[in-house]
Coordinates of C-alpha atoms in Angstrom, one line a residue:
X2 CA 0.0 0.0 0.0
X3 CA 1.4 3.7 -1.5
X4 CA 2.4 5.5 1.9
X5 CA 0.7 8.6 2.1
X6 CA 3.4 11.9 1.1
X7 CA 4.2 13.9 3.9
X8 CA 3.3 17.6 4.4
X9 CA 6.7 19.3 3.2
X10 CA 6.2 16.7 0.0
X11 CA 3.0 17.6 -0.5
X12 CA 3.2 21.0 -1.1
X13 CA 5.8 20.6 -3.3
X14 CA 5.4 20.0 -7.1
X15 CA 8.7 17.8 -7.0
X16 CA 8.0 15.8 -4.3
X17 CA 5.7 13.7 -6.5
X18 CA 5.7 11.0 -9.1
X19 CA 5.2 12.2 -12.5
X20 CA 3.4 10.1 -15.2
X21 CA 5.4 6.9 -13.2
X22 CA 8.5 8.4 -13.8
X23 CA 10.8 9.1 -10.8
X24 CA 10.8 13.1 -9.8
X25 CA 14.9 12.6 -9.5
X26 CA 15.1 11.4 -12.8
X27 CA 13.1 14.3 -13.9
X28 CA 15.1 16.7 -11.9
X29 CA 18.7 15.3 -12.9
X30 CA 17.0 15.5 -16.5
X31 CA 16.8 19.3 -16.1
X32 CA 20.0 19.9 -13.9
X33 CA 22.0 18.2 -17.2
X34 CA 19.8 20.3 -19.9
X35 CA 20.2 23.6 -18.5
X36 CA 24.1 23.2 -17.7
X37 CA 24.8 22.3 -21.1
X38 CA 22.1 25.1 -22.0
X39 CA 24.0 28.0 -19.9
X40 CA 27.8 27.1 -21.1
X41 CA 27.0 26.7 -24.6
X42 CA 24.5 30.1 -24.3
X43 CA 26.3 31.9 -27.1
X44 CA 25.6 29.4 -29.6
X45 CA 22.0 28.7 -29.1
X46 CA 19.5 29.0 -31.9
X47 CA 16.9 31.1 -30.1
X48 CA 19.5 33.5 -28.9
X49 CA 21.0 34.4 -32.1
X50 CA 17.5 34.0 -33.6
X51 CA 16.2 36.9 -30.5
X52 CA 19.9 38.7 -31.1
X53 CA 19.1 39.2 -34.6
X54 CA 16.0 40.5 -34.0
X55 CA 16.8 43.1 -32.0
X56 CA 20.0 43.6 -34.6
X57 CA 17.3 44.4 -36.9
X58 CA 15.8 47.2 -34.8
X59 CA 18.7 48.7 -34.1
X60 CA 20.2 48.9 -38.1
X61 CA 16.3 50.3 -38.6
X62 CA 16.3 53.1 -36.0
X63 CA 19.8 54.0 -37.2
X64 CA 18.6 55.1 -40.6
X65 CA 15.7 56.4 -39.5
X66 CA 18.4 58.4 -36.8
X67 CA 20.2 59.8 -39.6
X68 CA 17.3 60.7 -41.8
X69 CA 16.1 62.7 -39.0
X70 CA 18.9 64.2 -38.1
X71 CA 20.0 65.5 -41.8
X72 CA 16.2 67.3 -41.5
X73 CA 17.1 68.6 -38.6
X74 CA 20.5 70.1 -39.9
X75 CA 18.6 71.3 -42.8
X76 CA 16.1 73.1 -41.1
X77 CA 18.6 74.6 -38.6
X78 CA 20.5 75.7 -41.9
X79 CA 18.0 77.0 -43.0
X80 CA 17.5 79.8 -40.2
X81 CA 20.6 80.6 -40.7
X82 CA 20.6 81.2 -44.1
X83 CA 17.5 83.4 -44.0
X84 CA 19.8 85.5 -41.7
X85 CA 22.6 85.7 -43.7
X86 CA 20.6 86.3 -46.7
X87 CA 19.3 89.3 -45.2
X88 CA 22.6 90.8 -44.5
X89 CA 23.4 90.4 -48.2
X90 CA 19.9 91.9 -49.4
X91 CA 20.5 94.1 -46.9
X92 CA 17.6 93.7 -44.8
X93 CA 14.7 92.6 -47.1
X94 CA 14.5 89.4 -45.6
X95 CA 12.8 88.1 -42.8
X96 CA 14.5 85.6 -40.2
X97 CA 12.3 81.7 -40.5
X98 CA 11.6 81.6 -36.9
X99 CA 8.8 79.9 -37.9
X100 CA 10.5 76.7 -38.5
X101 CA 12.0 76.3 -34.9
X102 CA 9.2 74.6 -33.3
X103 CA 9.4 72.1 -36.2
X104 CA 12.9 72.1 -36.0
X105 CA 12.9 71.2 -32.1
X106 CA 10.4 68.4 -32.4
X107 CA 12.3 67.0 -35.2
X108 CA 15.2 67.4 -32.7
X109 CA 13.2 65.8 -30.0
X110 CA 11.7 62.8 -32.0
X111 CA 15.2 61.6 -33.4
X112 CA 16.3 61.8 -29.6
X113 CA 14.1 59.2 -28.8
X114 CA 14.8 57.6 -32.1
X115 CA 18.3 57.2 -30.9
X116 CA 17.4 56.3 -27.2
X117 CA 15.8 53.2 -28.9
X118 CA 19.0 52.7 -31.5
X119 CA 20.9 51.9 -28.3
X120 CA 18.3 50.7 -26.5
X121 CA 18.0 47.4 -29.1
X122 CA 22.2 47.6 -29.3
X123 CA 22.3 47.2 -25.4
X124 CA 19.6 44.0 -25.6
X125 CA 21.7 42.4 -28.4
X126 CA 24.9 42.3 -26.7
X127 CA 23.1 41.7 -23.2
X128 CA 21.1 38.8 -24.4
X129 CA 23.8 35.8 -24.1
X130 CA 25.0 36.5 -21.0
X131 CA 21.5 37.0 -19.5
X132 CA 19.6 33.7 -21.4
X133 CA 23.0 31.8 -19.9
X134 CA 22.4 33.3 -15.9
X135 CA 18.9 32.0 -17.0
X136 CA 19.7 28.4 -17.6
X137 CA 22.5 29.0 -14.7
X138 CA 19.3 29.6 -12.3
X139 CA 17.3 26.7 -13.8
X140 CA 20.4 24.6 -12.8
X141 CA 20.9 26.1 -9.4
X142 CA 16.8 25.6 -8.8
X143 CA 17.3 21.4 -10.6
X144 CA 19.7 20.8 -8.0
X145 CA 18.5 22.2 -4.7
X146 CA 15.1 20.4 -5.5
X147 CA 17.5 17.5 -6.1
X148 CA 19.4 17.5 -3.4
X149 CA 17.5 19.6 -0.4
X150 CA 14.2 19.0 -2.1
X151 CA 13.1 18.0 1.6
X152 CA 13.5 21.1 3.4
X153 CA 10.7 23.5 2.9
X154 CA 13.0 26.5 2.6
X155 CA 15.0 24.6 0.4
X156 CA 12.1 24.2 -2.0
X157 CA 11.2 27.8 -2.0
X158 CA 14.3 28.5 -3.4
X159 CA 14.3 25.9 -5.7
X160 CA 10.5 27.7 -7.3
X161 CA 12.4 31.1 -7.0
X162 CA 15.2 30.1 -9.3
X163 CA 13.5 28.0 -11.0
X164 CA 10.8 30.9 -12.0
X165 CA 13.4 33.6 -13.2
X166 CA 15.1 31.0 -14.6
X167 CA 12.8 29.9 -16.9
X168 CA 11.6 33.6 -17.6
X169 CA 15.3 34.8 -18.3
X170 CA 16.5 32.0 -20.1
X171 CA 13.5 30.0 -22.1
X172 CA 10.9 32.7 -22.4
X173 CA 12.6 36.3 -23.1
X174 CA 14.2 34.6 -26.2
X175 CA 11.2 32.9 -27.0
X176 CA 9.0 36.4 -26.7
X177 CA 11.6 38.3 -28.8
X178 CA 11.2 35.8 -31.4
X179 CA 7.4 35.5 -31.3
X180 CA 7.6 39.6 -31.7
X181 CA 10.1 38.9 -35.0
X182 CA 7.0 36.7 -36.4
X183 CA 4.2 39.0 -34.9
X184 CA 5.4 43.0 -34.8
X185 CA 6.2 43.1 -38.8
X186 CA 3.0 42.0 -40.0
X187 CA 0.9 43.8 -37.3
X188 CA 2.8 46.6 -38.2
X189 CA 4.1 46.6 -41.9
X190 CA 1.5 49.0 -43.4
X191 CA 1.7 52.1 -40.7
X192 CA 5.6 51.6 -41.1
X193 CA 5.2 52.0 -44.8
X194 CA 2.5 54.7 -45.1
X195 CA 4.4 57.0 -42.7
X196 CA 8.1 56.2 -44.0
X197 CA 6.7 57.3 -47.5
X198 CA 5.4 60.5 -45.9
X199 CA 8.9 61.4 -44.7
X200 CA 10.8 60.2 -47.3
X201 CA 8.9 62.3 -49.7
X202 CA 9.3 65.7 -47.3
X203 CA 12.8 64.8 -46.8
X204 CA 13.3 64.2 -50.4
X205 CA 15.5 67.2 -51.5
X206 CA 17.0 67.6 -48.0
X207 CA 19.8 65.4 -48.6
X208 CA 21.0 67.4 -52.0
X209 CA 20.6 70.8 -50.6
X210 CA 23.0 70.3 -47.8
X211 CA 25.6 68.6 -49.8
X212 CA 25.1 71.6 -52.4
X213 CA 25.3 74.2 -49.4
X214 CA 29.1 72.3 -48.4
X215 CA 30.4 72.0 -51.9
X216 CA 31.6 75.7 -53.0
X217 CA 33.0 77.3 -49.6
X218 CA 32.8 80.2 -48.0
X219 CA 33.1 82.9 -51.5
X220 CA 30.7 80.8 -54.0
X221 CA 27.6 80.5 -50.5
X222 CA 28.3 84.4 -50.3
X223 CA 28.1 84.9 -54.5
X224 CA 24.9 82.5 -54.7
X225 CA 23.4 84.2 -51.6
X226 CA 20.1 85.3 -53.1
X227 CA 19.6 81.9 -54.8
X228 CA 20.2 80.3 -51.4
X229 CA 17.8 82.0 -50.0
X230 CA 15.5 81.8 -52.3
X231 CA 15.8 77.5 -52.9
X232 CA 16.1 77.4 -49.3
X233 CA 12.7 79.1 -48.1
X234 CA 10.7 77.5 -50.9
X235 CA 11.9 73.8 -49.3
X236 CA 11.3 74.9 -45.8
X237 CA 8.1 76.0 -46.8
X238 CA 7.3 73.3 -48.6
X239 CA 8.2 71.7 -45.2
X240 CA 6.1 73.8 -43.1
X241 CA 3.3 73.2 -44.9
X242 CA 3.2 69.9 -44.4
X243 CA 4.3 69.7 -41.0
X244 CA 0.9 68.0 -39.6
X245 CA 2.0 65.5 -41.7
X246 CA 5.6 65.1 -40.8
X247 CA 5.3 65.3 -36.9
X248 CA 2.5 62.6 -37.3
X249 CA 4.1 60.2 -39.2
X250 CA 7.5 60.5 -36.8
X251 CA 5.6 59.9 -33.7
X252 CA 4.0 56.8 -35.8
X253 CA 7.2 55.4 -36.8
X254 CA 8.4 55.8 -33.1
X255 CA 5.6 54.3 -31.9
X256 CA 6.3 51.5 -34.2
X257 CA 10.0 51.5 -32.8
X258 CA 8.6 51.0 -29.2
X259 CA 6.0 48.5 -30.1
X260 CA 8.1 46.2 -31.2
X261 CA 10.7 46.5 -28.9
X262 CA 9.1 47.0 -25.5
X263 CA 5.4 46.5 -26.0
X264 CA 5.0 43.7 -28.0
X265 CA 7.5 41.6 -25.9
X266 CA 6.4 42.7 -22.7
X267 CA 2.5 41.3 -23.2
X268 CA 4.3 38.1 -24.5
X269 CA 6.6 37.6 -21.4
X270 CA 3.7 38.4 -18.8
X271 CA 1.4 36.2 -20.9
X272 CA 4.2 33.6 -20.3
X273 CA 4.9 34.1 -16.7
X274 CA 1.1 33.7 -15.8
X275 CA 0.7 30.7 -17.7
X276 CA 4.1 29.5 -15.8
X277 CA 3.1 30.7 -12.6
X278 CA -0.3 28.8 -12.6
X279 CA 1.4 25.4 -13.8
X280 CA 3.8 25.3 -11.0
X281 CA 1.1 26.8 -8.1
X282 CA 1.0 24.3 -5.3

């Protein structure tokens, strides 16, 4: 006749018999997995697959950094063209202080922009040694329950690593991935709609810069008037549209932080409920 488990046992998930298999087999299965998981971390499929996801971010919010910032430069310019014009025209011109509160949010959006850039940089070089202290933990958890599984402190310990383990190792590469499949299709059509927007205002931004650095100091003073002429008409042009342009930045940033923080976020705490209710005493 089965001996009833005592109380320390029964409250603990290990102390029981799984499916006829021994809970020490099961536990030793674990201990060996996750060891061979944590020193071989760097070389793990769903690592580099989570890595080169959050690569992908990063060389995305890069451009998108530089587009904005070569905008930003322009409309700055710009300003200070119109000033200089008027000294050559001799006062008939009026200083663009209209652009600056374009300029700044420009400014401000490609700050954040760039707070993302490294953002995703940092989680890409962070993710190895995190998912290997993950399977570390799992380790540390297998073989306490293996070994102290008896003591009810003991087994707290064992759910506690065990837990964060799981999360830090298994399921924050699995919800980076699972964003990689998800976040580009959820999101495909708002990133291209808004992209074209600023690609289109932007269009001429590029050129005019490069054609401001080309002829030094004599040929900008010579082709003054011209300047100043090209360069209102674009930054008009940009003005007029700027209800367009700050919208579609704050839609391709919101994109930026959807897929990097949102997206895997709702995934992980999905994960750690489901997790926490299977192993609940």
């Amino acid at each position: 006749m089965r001996q009833p488990l005592r109380s320390e046992e029964r409250n603990h998930p290990q102390g029981r018999l799984k499916g006829g298999v021994p809970t020490r087999l099961i536990l030793s299965l674990v201990l060996a997995v996750a060891l061979v998981a944590a020193a071989f971390a760097s070389v793990n499929p769903a690592t580099r697959a989570a890595q080169g996801y959050a690569r992908q971010i990063a060389a995305t919010s890069a451009g998108t950094y530089l587009t904005l910032r070569t905008l930003n430069a322009f409309l700055s310019t710009a300003q200070e063209v119109e000033v200089g014009g008027s000294l050559v025209v001799q006062g008939t011109a009026q200083p663009l202080k209209w652009l600056e509160p374009v300029d700044d949010t420009v400014e401000r959006v490609a700050q954040v922009v760039f707070v993302v850039m490294v953002a995703t940089g940092v989680l890409s070089v962070a993710l190895v040694p995190v998912t290997g202290l993950g399977w570390a933990m799992l380790a540390g958890a297998a073989a306490v329950a293996l070994f102290a599984r008896r003591h009810a402190v003991a087994g707290r310990i064992a759910r506690a690593l065990g837990l964060y383990g799981v999360l830090f190792g298994a399921m924050l590469p699995i919800a980076l991935i699972l964003s990689s499949a998800l976040a580009d299709r959820m999101t495909a059509q708002v990133w291209e709609d808004h992209s074209a927007v600023i690609a289109e205002i932007s269009a001429d931004v590029g050129p005019a810069l490069a054609s401001e650095e080309a002829g030094g100091m004599m040929a900008a003073l010579q082709r003054a008037g011209s300047d100043l002429d090209r360069y209102r008409t674009m930054a008009v042009a940009i003005y007029e549209r700027s209800d367009e342009l700050v919208s579609s930045l704050l839609a391709l940033v919101s994109v930026f932080v959807f897929k990097l923080f949102v997206l895997p976020a709702l995934l992980l705490g999905a994960g750690w409920g489901v997790l926490r209710a299977c192993l609940r005493p």
